[in-house]
Coordinates of C-alpha atoms and ligand atoms in Angstrom, one line a residue:
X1 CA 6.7 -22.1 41.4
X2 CA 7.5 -21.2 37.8
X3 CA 9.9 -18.5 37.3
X4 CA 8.9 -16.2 34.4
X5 CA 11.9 -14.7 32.3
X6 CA 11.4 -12.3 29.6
X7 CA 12.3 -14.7 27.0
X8 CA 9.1 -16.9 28.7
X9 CA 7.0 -14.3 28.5
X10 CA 7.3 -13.1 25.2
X11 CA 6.7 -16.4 23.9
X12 CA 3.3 -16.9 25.9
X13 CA 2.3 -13.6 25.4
X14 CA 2.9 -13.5 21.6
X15 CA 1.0 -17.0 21.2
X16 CA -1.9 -15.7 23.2
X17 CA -2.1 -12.5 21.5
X18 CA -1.9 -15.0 18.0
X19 CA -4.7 -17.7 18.7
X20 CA -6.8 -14.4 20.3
X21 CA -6.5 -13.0 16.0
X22 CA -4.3 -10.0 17.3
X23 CA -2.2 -8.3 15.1
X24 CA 0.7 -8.6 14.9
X25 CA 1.5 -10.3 18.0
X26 CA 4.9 -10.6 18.5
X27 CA 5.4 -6.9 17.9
X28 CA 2.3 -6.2 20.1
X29 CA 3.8 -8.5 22.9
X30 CA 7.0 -6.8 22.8
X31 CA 5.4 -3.4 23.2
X32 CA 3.5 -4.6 26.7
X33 CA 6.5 -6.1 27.9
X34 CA 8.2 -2.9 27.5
X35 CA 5.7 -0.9 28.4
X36 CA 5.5 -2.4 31.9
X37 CA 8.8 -3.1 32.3
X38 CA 9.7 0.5 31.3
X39 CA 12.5 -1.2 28.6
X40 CA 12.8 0.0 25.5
X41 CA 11.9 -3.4 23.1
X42 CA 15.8 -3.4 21.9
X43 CA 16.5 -3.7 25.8
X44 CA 14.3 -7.1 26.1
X45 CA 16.3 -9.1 24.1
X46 CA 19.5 -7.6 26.0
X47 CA 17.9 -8.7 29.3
X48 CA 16.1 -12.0 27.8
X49 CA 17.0 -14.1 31.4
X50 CA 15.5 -11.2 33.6
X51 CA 12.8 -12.6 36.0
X52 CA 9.8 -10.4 36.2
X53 CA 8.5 -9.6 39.9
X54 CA 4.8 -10.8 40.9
X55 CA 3.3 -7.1 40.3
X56 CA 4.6 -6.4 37.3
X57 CA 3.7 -9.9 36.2
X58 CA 0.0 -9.1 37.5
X59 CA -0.1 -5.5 35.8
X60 CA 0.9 -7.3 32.3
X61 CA -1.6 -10.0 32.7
X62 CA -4.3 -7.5 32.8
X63 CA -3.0 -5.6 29.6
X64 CA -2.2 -8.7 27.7
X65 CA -6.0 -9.4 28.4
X66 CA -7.9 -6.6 27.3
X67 CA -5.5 -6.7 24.4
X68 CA -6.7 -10.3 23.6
X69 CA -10.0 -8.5 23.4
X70 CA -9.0 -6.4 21.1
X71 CA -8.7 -3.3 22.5
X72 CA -5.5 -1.3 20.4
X73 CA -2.3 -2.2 21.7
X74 CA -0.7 1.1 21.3
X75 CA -3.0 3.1 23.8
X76 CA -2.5 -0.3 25.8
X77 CA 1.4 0.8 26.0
X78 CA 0.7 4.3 25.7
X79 CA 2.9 4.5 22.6
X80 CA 3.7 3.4 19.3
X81 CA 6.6 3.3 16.7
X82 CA 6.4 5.3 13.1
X83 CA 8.7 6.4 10.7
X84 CA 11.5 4.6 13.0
X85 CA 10.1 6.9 15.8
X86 CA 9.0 6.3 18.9
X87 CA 5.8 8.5 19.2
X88 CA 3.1 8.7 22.6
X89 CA -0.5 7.8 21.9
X90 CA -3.7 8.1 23.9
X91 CA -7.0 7.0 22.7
X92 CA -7.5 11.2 22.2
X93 CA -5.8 10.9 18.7
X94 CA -5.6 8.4 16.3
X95 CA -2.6 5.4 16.5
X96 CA -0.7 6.3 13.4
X97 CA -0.3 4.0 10.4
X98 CA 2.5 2.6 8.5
X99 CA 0.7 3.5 5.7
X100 CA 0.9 7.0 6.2
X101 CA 5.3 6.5 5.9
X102 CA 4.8 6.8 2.5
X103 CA 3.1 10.6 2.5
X104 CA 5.8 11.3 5.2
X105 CA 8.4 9.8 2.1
X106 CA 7.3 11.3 -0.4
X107 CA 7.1 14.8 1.9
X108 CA 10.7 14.6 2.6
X109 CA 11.7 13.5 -1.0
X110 CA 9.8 16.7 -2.5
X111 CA 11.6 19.0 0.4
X112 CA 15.2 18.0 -0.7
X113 CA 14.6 19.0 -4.3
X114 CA 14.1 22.6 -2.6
X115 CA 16.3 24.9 -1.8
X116 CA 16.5 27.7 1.9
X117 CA 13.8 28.0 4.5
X118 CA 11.1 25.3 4.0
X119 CA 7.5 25.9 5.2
X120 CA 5.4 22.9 5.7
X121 CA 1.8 22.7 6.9
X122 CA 0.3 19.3 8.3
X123 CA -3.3 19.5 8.4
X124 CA -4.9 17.1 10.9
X125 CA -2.0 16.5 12.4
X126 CA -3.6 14.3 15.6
X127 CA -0.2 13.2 17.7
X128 CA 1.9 14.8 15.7
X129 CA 3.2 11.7 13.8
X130 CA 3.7 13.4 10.6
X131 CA 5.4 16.9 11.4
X132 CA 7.5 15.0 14.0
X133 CA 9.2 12.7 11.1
X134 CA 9.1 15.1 8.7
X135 CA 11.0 17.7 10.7
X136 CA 13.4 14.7 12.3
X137 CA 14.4 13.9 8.4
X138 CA 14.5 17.5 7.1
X139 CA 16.6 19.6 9.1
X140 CA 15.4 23.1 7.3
X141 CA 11.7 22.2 7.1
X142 CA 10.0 24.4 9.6
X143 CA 6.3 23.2 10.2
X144 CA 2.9 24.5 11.1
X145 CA 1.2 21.5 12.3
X146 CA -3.1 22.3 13.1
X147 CA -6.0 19.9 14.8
X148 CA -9.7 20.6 15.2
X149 CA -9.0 18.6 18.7
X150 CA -6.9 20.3 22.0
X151 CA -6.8 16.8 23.3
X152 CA -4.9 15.6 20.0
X153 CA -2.7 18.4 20.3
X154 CA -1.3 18.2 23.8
X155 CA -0.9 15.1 22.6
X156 CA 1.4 16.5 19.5
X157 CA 2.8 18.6 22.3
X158 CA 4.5 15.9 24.2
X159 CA 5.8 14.4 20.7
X160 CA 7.2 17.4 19.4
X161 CA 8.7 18.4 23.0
X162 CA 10.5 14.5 23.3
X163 CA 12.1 15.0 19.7
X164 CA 13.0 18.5 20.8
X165 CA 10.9 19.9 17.9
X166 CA 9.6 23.0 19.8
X167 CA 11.9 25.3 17.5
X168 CA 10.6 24.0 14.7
X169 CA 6.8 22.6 14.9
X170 CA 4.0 25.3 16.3
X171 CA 0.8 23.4 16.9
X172 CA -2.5 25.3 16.4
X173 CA -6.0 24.6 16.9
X174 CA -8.7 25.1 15.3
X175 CA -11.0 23.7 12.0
X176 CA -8.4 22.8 8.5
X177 CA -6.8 26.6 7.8
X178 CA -8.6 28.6 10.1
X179 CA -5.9 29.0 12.6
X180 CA -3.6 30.0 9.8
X181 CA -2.6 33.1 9.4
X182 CA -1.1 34.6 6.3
X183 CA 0.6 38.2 7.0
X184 CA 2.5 38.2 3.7
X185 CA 3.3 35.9 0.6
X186 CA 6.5 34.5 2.3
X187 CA 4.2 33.5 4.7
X188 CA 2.8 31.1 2.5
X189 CA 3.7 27.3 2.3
X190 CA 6.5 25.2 0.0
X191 CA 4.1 21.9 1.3
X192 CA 0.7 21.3 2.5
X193 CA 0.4 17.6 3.7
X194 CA -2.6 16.4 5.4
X195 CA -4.4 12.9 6.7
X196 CA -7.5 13.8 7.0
X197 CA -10.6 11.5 8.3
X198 CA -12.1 9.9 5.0
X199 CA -14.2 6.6 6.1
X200 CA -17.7 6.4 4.6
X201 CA -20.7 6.5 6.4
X202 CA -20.7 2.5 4.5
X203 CA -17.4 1.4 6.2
X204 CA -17.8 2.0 9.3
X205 CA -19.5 -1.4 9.8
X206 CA -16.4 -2.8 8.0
X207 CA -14.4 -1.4 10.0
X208 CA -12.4 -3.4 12.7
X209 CA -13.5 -3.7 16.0
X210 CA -10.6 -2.4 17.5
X211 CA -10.7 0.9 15.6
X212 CA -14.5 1.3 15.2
X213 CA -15.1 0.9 19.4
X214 CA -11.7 2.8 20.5
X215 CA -10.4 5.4 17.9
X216 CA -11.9 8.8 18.0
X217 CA -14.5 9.3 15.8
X218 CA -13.3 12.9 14.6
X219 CA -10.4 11.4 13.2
X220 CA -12.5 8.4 11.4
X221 CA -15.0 10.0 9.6
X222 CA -15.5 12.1 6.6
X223 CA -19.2 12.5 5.7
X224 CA -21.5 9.5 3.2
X225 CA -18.9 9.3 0.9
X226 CA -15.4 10.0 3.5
X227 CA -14.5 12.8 1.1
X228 CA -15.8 16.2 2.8
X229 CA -12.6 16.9 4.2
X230 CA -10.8 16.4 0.5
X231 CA -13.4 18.9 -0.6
X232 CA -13.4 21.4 1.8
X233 CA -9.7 21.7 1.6
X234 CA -9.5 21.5 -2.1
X235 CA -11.6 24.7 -1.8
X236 CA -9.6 26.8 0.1
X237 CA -6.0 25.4 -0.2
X238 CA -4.4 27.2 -3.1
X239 CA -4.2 30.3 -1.1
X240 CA -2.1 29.1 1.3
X241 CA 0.4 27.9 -1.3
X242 CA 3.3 29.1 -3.1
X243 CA 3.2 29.2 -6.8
X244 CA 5.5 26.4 -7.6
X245 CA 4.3 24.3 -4.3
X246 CA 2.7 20.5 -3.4
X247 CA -0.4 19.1 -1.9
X248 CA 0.3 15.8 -0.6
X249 CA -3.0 14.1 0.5
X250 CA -3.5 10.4 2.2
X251 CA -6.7 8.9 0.4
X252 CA -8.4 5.7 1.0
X253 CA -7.8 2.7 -1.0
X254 CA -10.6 3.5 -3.3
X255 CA -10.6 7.3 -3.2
X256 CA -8.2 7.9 -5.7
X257 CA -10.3 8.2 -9.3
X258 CA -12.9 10.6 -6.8
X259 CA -9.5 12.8 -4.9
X260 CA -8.2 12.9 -8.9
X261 CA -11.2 14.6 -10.0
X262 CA -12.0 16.8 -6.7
X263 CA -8.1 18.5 -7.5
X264 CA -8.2 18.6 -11.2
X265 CA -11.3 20.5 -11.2
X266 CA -10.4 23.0 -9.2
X267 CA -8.0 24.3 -11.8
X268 CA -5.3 24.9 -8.8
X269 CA -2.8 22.5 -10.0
X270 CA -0.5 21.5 -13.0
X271 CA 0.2 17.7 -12.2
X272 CA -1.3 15.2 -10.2
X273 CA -0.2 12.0 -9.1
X274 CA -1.7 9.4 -7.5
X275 CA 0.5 7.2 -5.5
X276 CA 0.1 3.2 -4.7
X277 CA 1.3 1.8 -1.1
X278 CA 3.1 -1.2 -0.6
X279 CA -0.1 -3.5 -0.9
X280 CA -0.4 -1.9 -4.5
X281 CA -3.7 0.0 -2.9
X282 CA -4.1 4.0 -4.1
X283 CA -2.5 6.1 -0.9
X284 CA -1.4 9.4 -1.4
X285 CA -2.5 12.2 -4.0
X286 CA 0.2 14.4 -4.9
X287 CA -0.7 18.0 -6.6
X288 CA 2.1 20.4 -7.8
X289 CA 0.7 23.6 -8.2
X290 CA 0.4 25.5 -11.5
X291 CA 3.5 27.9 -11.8
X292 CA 2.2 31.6 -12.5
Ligands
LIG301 C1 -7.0 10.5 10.3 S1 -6.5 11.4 11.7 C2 -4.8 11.7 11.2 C3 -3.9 11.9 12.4 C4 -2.4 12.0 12.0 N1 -2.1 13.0 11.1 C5 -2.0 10.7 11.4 O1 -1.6 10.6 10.2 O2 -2.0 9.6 12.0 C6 -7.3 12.9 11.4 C7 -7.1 14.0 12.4 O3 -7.9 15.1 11.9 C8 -8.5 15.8 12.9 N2 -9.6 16.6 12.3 C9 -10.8 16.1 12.0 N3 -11.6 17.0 11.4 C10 -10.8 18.2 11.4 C11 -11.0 19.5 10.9 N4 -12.2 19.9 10.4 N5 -10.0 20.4 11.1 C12 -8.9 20.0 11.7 N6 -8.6 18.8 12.2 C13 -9.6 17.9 12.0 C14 -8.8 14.8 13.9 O4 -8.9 15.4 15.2 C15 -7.6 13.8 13.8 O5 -6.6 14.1 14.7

């Protein structure tokens, strides 16, 4: 009978995830392994020679299928990697994506430019994936992190708790600011970043099958033209901000001339940027408030 190392199995796994048009498979295959293995991925390649027993052999052949039809990877393993991180994921919140590093970047790049307490608010925060890095690369930035889901948010929960972020991160529920509550001006925030949904009513047939069929829909969509969410918080954000303060926003690749215009009309800021990601596709819109 065939004995199957690790070494073996990645191999198979990563050329059946391949021919099956997963992406990227050896990654993917790596986190299954490890997933059922309970190894960290580092700790495969330490332990390449192990033999795997029959059941958990059985229990990765049934994952490595319904990955090979496509359903996402990372609520297959029950966790993903961002920012360097190593973050849980259930199909109750979206699976974070590396493009959304660069808002996380750019959010920690603006907070070293300021000086004492930091307050941060991530809208739309689903699992957390933003705060958590943020507030793992700024030690001063203290966040207020809020999601229209609960589900999300325990989510968030178990992120913030396993980067023992509890000090620093409050998770609230409720619809964009309305959990917020402002008792005084120092109450207000340095940064406001948010992801929020913005697919069109027109992409959503576009979309893959693997996020159309599996990701939660509240964290997909954003009205005909995916920007409702840019507009309602447009509306209401610059009383949440300090007067010399920055709204970061992730856009779609095609949102940026629309995002540009929503935030210049509202008369609320004194620059705007609009940010490319490494495929040279628009990504994040960066406002600096108008000093008064
Ligand atoms: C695109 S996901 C982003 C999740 C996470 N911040 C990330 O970058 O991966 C959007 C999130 O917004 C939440 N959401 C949708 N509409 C909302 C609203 N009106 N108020 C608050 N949260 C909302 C969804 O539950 C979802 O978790």
């Amino acid at each position: 009978m065939d004995t199957w190392t690790i070494q073996k199995l990645l191999s198979w796994v990563t050329k059946y995830l391949a021919d099956k048009g997963v992406d990227s498979p050896r990654l993917s295959a790596e986190l299954l392994l490890g997933h059922v293995l309970s190894m960290a991925r580092i700790e495969l390649y330490a332990k390449f020679n192990t033999v795997v027993e029959p059941g958990q052999l059985d229990r990765l052949h049934e994952l490595v299928k319904r990955a090979g039809q496509h359903e996402p990877v990372a609520y297959l393993a029950g966790e993903t990697e961002f920012y360097s991180l190593a973050l849980k994921v259930t199909p109750d919140c979206m699976i974070p994506r590396p493009e959304t590093e660069l808002l996380v970047q750019r959010a920690v790049e603006f907070l070293r430019t300021r000086i004492g307490k930091r307050l941060v608010c991530d809208l739309c925060t689903g699992c957390g994936c933003v705060a958590v890095a943020i507030a793992r690369n700024h030690p001063d930035a203290r966040i207020v992190a809020t999601d229209m889901s609960e589900a999300a948010l325990a989510v968030a929960a178990e992120n913030v708790a396993k980067h023992q972020l509890h000090n620093r991160i409050d998770l609230l529920c409720g619809d964009l600011f309305d959990p917020l509550v402002l008792e005084s001006d120092t109450d207000k925030f340095d940064l406001i970043v948010c992801n929020p949904p913005y697919v069109s009513a027109d992409e959503l047939e576009a979309l893959d099958k693997n996020v159309r069929d599996y990701e939660p829909r509240l964290a997909l969509f954003a009205g005909a033209d995916g920007l409702d969410l840019y507009r309602r918080i447009v509306e209401k954000v610059d009383q949440f901000l300090k007067p010399d303060a920055v709204l970061m926003l992730e856009i779609g690749y095609s949102q940026g001339p629309a995002v540009r215009e929503l935030l210049d009309q509202s008369g609320a800021f004194a620059e705007l940027k609009i940010e490319k990601d490494s495929h040279n596709n628009d990504r994040v819109a960066i406002a600096t408030r108008a000093s008064i």
